[in-house]
JSON list of C-alpha atoms in Angstrom, two decimals:
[
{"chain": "A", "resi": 818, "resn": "UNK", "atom": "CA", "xyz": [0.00, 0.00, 0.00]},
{"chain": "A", "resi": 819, "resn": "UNK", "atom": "CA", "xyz": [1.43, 3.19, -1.18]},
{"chain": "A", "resi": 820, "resn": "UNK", "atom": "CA", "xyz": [0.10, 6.74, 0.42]},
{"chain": "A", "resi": 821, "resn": "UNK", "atom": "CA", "xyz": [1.06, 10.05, -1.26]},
{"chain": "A", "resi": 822, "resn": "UNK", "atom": "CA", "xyz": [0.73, 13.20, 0.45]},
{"chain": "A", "resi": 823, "resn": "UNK", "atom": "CA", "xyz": [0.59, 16.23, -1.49]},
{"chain": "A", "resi": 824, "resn": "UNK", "atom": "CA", "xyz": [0.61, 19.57, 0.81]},
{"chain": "A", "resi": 825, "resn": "UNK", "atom": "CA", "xyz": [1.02, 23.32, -0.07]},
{"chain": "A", "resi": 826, "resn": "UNK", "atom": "CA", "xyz": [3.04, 23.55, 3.32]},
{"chain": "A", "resi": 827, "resn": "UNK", "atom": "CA", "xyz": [2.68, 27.62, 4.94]},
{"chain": "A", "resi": 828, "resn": "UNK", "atom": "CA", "xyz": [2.71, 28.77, 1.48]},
{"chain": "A", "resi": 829, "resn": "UNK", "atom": "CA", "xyz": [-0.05, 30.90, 0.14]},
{"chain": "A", "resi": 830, "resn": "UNK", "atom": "CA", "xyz": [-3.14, 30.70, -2.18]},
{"chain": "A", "resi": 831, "resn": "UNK", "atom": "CA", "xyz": [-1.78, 30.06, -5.30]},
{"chain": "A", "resi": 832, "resn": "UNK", "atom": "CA", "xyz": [0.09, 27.18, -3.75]},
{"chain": "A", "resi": 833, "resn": "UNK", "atom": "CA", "xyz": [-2.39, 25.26, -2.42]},
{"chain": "A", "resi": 834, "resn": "UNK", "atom": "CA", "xyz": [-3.99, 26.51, -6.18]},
{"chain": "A", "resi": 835, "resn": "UNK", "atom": "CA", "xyz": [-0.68, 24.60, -7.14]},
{"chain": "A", "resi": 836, "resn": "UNK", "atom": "CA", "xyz": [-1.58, 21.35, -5.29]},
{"chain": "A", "resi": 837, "resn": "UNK", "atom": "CA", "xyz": [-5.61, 21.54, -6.46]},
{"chain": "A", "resi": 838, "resn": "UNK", "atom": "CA", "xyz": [-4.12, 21.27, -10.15]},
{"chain": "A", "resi": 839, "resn": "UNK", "atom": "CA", "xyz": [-1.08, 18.71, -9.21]},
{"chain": "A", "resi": 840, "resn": "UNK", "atom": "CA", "xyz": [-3.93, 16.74, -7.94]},
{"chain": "A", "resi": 841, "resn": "UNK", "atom": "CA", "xyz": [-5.79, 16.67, -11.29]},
{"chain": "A", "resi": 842, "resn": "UNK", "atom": "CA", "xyz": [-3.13, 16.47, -13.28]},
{"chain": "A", "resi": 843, "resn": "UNK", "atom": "CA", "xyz": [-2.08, 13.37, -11.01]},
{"chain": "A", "resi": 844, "resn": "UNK", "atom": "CA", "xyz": [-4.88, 11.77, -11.57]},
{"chain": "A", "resi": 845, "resn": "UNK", "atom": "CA", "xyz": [-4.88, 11.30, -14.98]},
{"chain": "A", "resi": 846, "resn": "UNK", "atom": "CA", "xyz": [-1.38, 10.14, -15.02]},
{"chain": "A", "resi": 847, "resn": "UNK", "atom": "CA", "xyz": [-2.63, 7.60, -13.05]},
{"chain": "A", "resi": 848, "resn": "UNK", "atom": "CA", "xyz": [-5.04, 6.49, -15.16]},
{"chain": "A", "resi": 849, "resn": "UNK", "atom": "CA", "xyz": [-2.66, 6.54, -17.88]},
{"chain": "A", "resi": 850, "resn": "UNK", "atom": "CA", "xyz": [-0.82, 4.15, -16.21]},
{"chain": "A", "resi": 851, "resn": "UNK", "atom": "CA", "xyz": [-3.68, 2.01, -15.42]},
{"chain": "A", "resi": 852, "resn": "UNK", "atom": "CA", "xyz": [-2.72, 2.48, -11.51]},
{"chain": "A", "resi": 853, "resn": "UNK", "atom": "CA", "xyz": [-6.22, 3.22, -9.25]},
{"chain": "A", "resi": 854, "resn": "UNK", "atom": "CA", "xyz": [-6.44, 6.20, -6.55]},
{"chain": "A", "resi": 855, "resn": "UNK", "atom": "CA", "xyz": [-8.63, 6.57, -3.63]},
{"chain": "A", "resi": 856, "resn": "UNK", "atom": "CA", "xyz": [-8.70, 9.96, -1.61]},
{"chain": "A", "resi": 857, "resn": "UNK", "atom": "CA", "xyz": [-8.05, 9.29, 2.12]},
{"chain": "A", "resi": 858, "resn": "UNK", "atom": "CA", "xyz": [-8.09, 12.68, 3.11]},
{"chain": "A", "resi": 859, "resn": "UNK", "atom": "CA", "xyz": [-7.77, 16.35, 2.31]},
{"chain": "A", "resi": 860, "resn": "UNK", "atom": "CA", "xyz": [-7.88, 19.57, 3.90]},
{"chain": "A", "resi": 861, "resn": "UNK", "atom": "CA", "xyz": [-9.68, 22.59, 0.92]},
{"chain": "A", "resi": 862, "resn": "UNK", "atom": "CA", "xyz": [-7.85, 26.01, 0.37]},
{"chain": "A", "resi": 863, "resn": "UNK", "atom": "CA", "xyz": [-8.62, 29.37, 1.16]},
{"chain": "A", "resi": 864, "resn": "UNK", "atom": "CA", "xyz": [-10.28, 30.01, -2.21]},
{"chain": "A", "resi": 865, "resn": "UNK", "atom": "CA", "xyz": [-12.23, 27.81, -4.67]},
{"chain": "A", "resi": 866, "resn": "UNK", "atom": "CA", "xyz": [-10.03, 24.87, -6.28]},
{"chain": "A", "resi": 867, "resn": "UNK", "atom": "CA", "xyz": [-7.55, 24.82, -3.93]},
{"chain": "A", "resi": 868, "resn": "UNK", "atom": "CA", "xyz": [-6.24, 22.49, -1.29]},
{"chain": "A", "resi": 869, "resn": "UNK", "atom": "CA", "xyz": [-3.96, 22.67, 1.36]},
{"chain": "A", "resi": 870, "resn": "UNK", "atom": "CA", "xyz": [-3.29, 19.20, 1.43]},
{"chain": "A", "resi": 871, "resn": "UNK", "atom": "CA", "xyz": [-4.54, 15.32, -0.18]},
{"chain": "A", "resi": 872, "resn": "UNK", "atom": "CA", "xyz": [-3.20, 12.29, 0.93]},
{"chain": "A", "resi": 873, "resn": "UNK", "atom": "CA", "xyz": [-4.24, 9.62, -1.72]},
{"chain": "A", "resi": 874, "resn": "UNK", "atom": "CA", "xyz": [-4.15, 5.45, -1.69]},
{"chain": "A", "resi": 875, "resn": "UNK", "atom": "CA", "xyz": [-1.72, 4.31, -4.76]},
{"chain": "A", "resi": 876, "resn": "UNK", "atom": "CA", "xyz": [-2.66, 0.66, -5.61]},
{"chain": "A", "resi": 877, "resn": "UNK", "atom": "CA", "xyz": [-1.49, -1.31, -8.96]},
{"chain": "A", "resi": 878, "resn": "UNK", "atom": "CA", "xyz": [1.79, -2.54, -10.29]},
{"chain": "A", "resi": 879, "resn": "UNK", "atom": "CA", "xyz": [4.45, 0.24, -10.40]},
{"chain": "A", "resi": 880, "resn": "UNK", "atom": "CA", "xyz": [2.52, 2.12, -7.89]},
{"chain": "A", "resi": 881, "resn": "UNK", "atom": "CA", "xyz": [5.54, 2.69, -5.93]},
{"chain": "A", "resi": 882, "resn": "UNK", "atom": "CA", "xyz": [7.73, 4.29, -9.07]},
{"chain": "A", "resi": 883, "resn": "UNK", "atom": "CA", "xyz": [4.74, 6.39, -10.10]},
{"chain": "A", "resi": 884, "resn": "UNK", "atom": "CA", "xyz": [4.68, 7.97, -6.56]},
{"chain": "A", "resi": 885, "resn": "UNK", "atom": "CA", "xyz": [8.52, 8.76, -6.54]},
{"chain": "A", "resi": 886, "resn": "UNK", "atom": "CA", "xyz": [7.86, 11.00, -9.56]},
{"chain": "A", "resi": 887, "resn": "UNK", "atom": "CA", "xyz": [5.63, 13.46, -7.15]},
{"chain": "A", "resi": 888, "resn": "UNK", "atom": "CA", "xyz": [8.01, 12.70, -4.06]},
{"chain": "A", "resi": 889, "resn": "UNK", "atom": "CA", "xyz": [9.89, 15.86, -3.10]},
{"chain": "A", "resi": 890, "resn": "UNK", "atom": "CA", "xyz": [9.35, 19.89, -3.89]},
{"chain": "A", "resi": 891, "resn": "UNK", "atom": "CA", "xyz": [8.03, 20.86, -7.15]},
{"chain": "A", "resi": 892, "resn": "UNK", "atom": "CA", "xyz": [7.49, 24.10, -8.45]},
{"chain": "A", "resi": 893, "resn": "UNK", "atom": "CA", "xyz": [4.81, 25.74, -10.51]},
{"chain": "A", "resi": 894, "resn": "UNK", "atom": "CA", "xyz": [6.09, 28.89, -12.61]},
{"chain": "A", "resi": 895, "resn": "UNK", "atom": "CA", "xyz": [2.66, 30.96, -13.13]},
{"chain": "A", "resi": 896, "resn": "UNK", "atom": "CA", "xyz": [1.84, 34.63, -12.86]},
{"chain": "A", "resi": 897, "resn": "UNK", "atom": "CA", "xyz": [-1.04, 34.46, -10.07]},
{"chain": "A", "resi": 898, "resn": "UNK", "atom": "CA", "xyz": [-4.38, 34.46, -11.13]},
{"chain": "A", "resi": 899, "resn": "UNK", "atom": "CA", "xyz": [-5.50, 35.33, -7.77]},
{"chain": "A", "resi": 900, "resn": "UNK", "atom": "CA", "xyz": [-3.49, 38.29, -7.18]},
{"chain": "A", "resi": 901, "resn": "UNK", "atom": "CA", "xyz": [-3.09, 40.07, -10.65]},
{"chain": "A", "resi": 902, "resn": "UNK", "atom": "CA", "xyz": [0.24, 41.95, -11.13]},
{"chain": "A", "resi": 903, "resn": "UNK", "atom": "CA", "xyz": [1.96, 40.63, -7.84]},
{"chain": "A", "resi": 904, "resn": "UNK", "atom": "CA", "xyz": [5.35, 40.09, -9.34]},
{"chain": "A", "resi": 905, "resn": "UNK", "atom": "CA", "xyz": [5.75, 36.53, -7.46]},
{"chain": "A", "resi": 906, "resn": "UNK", "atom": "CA", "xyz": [5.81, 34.08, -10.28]},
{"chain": "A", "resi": 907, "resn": "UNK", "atom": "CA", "xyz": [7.34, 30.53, -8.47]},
{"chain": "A", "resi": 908, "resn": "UNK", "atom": "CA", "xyz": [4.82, 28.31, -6.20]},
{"chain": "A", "resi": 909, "resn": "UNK", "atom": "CA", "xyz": [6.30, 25.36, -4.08]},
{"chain": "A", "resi": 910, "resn": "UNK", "atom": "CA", "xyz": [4.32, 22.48, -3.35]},
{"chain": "A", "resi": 911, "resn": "UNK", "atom": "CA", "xyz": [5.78, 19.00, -2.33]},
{"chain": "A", "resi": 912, "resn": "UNK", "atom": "CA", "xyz": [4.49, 15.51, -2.45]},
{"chain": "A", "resi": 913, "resn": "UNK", "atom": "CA", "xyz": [5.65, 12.82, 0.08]},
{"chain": "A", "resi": 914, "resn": "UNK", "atom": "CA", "xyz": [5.51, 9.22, -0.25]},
{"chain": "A", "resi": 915, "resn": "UNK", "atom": "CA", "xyz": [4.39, 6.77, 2.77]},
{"chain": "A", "resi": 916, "resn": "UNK", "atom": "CA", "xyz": [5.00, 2.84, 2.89]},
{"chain": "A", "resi": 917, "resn": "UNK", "atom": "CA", "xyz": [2.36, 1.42, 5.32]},
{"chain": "A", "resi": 918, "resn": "UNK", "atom": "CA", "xyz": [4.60, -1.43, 5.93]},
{"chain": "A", "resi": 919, "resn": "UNK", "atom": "CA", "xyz": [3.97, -1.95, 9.64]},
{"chain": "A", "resi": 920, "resn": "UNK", "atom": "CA", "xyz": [1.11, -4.61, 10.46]},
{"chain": "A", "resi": 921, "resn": "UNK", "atom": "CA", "xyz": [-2.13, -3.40, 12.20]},
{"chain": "A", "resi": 922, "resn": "UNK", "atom": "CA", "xyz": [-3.81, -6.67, 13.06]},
{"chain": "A", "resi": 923, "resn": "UNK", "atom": "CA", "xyz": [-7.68, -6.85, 12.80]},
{"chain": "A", "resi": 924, "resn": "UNK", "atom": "CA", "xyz": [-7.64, -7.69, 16.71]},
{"chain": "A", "resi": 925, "resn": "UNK", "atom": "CA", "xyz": [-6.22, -4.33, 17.90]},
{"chain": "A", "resi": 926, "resn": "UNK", "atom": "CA", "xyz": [-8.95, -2.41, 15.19]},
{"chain": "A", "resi": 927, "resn": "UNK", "atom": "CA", "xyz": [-12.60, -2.40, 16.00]},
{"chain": "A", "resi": 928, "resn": "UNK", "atom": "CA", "xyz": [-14.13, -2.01, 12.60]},
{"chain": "A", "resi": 929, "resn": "UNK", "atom": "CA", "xyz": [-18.16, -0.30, 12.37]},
{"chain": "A", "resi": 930, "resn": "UNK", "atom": "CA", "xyz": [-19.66, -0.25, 8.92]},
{"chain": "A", "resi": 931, "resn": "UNK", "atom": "CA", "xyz": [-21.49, 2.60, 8.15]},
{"chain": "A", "resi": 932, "resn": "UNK", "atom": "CA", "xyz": [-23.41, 4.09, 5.40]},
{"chain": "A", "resi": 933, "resn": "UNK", "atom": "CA", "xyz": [-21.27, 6.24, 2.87]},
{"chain": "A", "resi": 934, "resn": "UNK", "atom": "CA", "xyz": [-22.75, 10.10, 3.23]},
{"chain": "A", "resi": 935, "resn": "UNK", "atom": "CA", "xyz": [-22.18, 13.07, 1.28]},
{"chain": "A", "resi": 936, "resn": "UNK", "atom": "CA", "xyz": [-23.31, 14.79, -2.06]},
{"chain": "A", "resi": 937, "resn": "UNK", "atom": "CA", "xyz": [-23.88, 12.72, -5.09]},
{"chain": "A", "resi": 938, "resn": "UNK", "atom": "CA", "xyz": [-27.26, 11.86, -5.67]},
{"chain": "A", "resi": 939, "resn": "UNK", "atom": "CA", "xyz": [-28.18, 8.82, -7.32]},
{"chain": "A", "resi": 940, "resn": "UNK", "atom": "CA", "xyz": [-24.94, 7.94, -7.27]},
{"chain": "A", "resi": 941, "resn": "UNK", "atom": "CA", "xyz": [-23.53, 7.82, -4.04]},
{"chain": "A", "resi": 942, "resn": "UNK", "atom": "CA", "xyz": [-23.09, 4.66, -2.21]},
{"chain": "A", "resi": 943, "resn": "UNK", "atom": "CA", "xyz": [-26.31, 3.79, -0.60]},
{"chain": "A", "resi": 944, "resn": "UNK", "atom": "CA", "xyz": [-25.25, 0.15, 1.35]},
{"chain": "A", "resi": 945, "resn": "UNK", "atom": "CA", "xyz": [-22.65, -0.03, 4.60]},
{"chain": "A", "resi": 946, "resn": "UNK", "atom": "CA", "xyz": [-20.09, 0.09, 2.91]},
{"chain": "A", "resi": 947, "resn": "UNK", "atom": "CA", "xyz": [-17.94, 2.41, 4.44]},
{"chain": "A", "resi": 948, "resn": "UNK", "atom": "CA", "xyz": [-15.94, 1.82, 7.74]},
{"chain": "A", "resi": 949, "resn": "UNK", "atom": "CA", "xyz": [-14.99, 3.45, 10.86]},
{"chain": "A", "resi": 950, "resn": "UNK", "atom": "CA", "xyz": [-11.77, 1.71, 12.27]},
{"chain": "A", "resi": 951, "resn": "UNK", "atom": "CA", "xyz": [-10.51, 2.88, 15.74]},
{"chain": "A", "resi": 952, "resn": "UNK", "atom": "CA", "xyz": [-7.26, 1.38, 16.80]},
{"chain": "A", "resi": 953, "resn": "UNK", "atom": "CA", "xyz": [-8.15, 0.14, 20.57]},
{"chain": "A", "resi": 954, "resn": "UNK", "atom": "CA", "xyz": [-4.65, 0.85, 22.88]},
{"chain": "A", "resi": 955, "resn": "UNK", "atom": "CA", "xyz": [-3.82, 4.36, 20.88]},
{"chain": "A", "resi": 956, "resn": "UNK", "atom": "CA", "xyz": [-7.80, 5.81, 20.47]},
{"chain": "A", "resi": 957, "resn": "UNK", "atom": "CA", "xyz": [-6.55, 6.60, 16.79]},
{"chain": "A", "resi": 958, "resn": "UNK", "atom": "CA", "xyz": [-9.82, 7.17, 14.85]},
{"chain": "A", "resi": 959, "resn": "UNK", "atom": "CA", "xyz": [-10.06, 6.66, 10.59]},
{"chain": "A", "resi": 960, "resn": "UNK", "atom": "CA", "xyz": [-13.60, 6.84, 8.36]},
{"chain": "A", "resi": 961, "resn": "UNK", "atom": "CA", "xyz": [-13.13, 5.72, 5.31]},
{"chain": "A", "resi": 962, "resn": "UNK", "atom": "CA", "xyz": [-15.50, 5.41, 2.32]},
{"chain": "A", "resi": 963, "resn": "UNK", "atom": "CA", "xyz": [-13.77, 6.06, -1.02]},
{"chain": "A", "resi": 964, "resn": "UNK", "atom": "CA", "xyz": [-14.44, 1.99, -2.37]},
{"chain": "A", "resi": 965, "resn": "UNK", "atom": "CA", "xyz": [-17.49, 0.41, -2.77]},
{"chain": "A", "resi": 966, "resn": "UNK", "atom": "CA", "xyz": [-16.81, -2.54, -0.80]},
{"chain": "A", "resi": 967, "resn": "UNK", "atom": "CA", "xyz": [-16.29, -2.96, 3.21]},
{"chain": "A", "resi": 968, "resn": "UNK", "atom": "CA", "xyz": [-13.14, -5.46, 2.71]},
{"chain": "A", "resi": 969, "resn": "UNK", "atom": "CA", "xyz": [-11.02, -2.28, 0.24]},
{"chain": "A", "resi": 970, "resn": "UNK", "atom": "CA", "xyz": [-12.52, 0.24, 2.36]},
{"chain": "A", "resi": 971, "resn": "UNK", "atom": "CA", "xyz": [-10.98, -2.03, 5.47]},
{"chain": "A", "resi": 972, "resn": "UNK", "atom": "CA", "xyz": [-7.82, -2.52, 3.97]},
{"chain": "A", "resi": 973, "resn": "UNK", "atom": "CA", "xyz": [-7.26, 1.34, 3.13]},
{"chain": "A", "resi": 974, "resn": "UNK", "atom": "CA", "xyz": [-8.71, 2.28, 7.21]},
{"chain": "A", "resi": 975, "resn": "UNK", "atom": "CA", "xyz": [-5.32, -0.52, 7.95]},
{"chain": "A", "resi": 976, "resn": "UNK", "atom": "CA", "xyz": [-3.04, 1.68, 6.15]},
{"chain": "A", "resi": 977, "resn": "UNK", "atom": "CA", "xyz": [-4.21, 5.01, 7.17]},
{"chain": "A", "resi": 978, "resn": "UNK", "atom": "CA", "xyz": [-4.09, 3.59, 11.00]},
{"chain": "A", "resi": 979, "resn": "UNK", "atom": "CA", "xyz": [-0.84, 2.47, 10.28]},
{"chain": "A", "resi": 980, "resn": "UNK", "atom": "CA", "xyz": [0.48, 5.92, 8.66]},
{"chain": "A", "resi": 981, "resn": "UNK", "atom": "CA", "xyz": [-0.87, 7.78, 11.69]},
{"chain": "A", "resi": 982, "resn": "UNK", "atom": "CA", "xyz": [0.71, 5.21, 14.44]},
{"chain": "A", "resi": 983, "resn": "UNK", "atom": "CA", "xyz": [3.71, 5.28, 12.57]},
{"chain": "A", "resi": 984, "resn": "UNK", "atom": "CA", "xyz": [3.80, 9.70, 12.56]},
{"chain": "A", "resi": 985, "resn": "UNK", "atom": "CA", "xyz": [2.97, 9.22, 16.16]},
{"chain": "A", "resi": 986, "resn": "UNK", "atom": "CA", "xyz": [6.39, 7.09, 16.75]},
{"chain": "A", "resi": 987, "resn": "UNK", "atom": "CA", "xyz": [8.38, 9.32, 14.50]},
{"chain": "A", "resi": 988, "resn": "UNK", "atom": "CA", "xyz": [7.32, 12.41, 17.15]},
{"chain": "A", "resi": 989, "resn": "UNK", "atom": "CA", "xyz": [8.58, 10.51, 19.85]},
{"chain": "A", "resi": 990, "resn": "UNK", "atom": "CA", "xyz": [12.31, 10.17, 17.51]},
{"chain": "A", "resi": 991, "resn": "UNK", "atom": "CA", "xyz": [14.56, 12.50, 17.14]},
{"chain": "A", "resi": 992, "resn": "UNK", "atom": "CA", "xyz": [14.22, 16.09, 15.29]},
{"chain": "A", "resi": 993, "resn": "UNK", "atom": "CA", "xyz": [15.93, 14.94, 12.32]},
{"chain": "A", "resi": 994, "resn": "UNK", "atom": "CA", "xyz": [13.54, 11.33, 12.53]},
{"chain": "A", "resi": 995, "resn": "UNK", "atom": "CA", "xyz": [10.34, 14.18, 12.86]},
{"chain": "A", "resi": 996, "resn": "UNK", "atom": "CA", "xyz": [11.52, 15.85, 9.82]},
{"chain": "A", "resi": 997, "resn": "UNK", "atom": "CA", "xyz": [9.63, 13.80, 7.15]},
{"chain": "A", "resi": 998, "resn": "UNK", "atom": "CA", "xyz": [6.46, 13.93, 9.16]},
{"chain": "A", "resi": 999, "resn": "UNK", "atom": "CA", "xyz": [6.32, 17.89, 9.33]},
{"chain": "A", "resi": 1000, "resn": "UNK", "atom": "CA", "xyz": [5.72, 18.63, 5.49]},
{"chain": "A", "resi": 1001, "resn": "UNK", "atom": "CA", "xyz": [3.10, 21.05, 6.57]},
{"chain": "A", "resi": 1002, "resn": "UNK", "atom": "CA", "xyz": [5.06, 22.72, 8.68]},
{"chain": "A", "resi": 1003, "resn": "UNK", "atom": "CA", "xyz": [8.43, 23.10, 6.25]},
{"chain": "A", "resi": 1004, "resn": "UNK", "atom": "CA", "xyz": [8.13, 23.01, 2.69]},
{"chain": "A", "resi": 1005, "resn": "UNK", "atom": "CA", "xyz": [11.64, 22.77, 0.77]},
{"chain": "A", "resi": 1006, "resn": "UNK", "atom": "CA", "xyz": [12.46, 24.99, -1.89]},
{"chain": "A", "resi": 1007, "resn": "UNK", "atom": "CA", "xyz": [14.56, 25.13, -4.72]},
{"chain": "A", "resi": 1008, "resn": "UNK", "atom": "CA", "xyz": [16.30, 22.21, -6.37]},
{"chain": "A", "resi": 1009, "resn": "UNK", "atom": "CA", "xyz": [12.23, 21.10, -7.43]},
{"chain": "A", "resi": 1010, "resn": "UNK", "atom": "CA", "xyz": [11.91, 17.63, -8.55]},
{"chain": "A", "resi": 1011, "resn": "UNK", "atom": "CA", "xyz": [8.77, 18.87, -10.81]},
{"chain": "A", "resi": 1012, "resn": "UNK", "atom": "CA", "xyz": [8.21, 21.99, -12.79]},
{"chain": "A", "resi": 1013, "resn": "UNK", "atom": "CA", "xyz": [4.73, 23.08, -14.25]},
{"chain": "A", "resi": 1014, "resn": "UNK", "atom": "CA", "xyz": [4.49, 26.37, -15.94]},
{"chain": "A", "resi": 1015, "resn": "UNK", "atom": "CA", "xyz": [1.34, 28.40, -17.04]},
{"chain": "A", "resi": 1016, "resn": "UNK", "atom": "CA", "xyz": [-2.28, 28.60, -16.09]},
{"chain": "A", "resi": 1017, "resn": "UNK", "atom": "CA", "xyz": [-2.88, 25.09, -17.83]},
{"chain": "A", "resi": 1018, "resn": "UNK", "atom": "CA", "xyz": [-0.34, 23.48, -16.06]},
{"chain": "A", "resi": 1019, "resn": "UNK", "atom": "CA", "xyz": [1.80, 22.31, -18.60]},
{"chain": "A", "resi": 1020, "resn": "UNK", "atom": "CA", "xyz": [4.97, 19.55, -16.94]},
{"chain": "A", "resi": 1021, "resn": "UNK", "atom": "CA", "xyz": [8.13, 20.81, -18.42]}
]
């Protein structure tokens, strides 16, 4: 199980404009590549189609070389559409890759299905599919409801639980142990693994 995290860090609008059009523009490589994504979590911008952060489920074969092409900063060269004539033309985002490799057994999760919720219509989900998993000795809380069935949705609430016990062992490590856990707090620039330029987004 692979989980990508892609976060504007402190930066402003237009990056977490930056990270709304990464995440589109993800996507459809994905697809490309016949690799299948399911949104875990995300945390919406300031302004319309914009988001501060996603962390995404990569599943398929090569999903682990696909997500080392949006690991690190990246940069998006653009003059800002949201403030017109601010001379500011460079926008750092990052993406960060997660391994759930550490095994959450079913006994230390209790697992509740629930009904999927949300906008959609005649389309959304109507049956129990989705789960709540809380992790018994930590407390640690996940909903998850992006799959139509309870046994993917389970399998994505073990790998989200086992992201979020492993970030709460890494605060417990040292500073430089931390570091890859606080990509909301520091975002690295320069040196960007990624460039996109322009309004449409365009990978140079």
């Amino acid at each position: 199980m692979h989980l990508l995290q892609l976060s504007a860090g402190q930066g402003p609008d237009e990056c977490t404009r930056a990270v709304w059009l990464a995440a589109r523009r993800l996507e459809a490589e994905a697809r490309e590549r016949g690799l299948t994504l399911a949104a875990l979590g995300s945390v919406p911008g300031n302004v319309p189609q914009s988001l501060k952060s996603l962390l995404l489920a990569v599943q398929g074969e090569g999903a682990q070389a696909f997500c080392e092409t949006w690991q690190g900063p990246m940069l998006w060269h653009c003059q800002s559409g949201l403030r017109p004539g601010h001379r500011r033309k460079n926008w750092y985002f990052s993406g960060q890759l997660f391994v759930a490799q550490a095994a959450v057994f079913d006994d230390a999760i209790t697992f509740k299905a629930t009904k999927a919720g949300g906008p959609g219509g005649q389309h959304v989900n109507k049956t129990e599919s989705a789960i709540m998993a809380t992790h018994r000795q930590s407390g640690l809380r996940v909903w998850v409801a992006s799959e139509r069935s309870q046994h993917a949705n389970k399998r994505l609430a073990r790998a989200l639980i086992a992201l979020k016990l492993a970030a709460l062992a890494a605060a417990q490590q040292s500073a430089e142990e931390q570091a890859r856990w606080q990509q909301h707090q520091a975002l690295e620039r320069g040196n960007p693994r990624r460039r996109f330029f322009g309004p449409d987004f365009v990978a140079r």
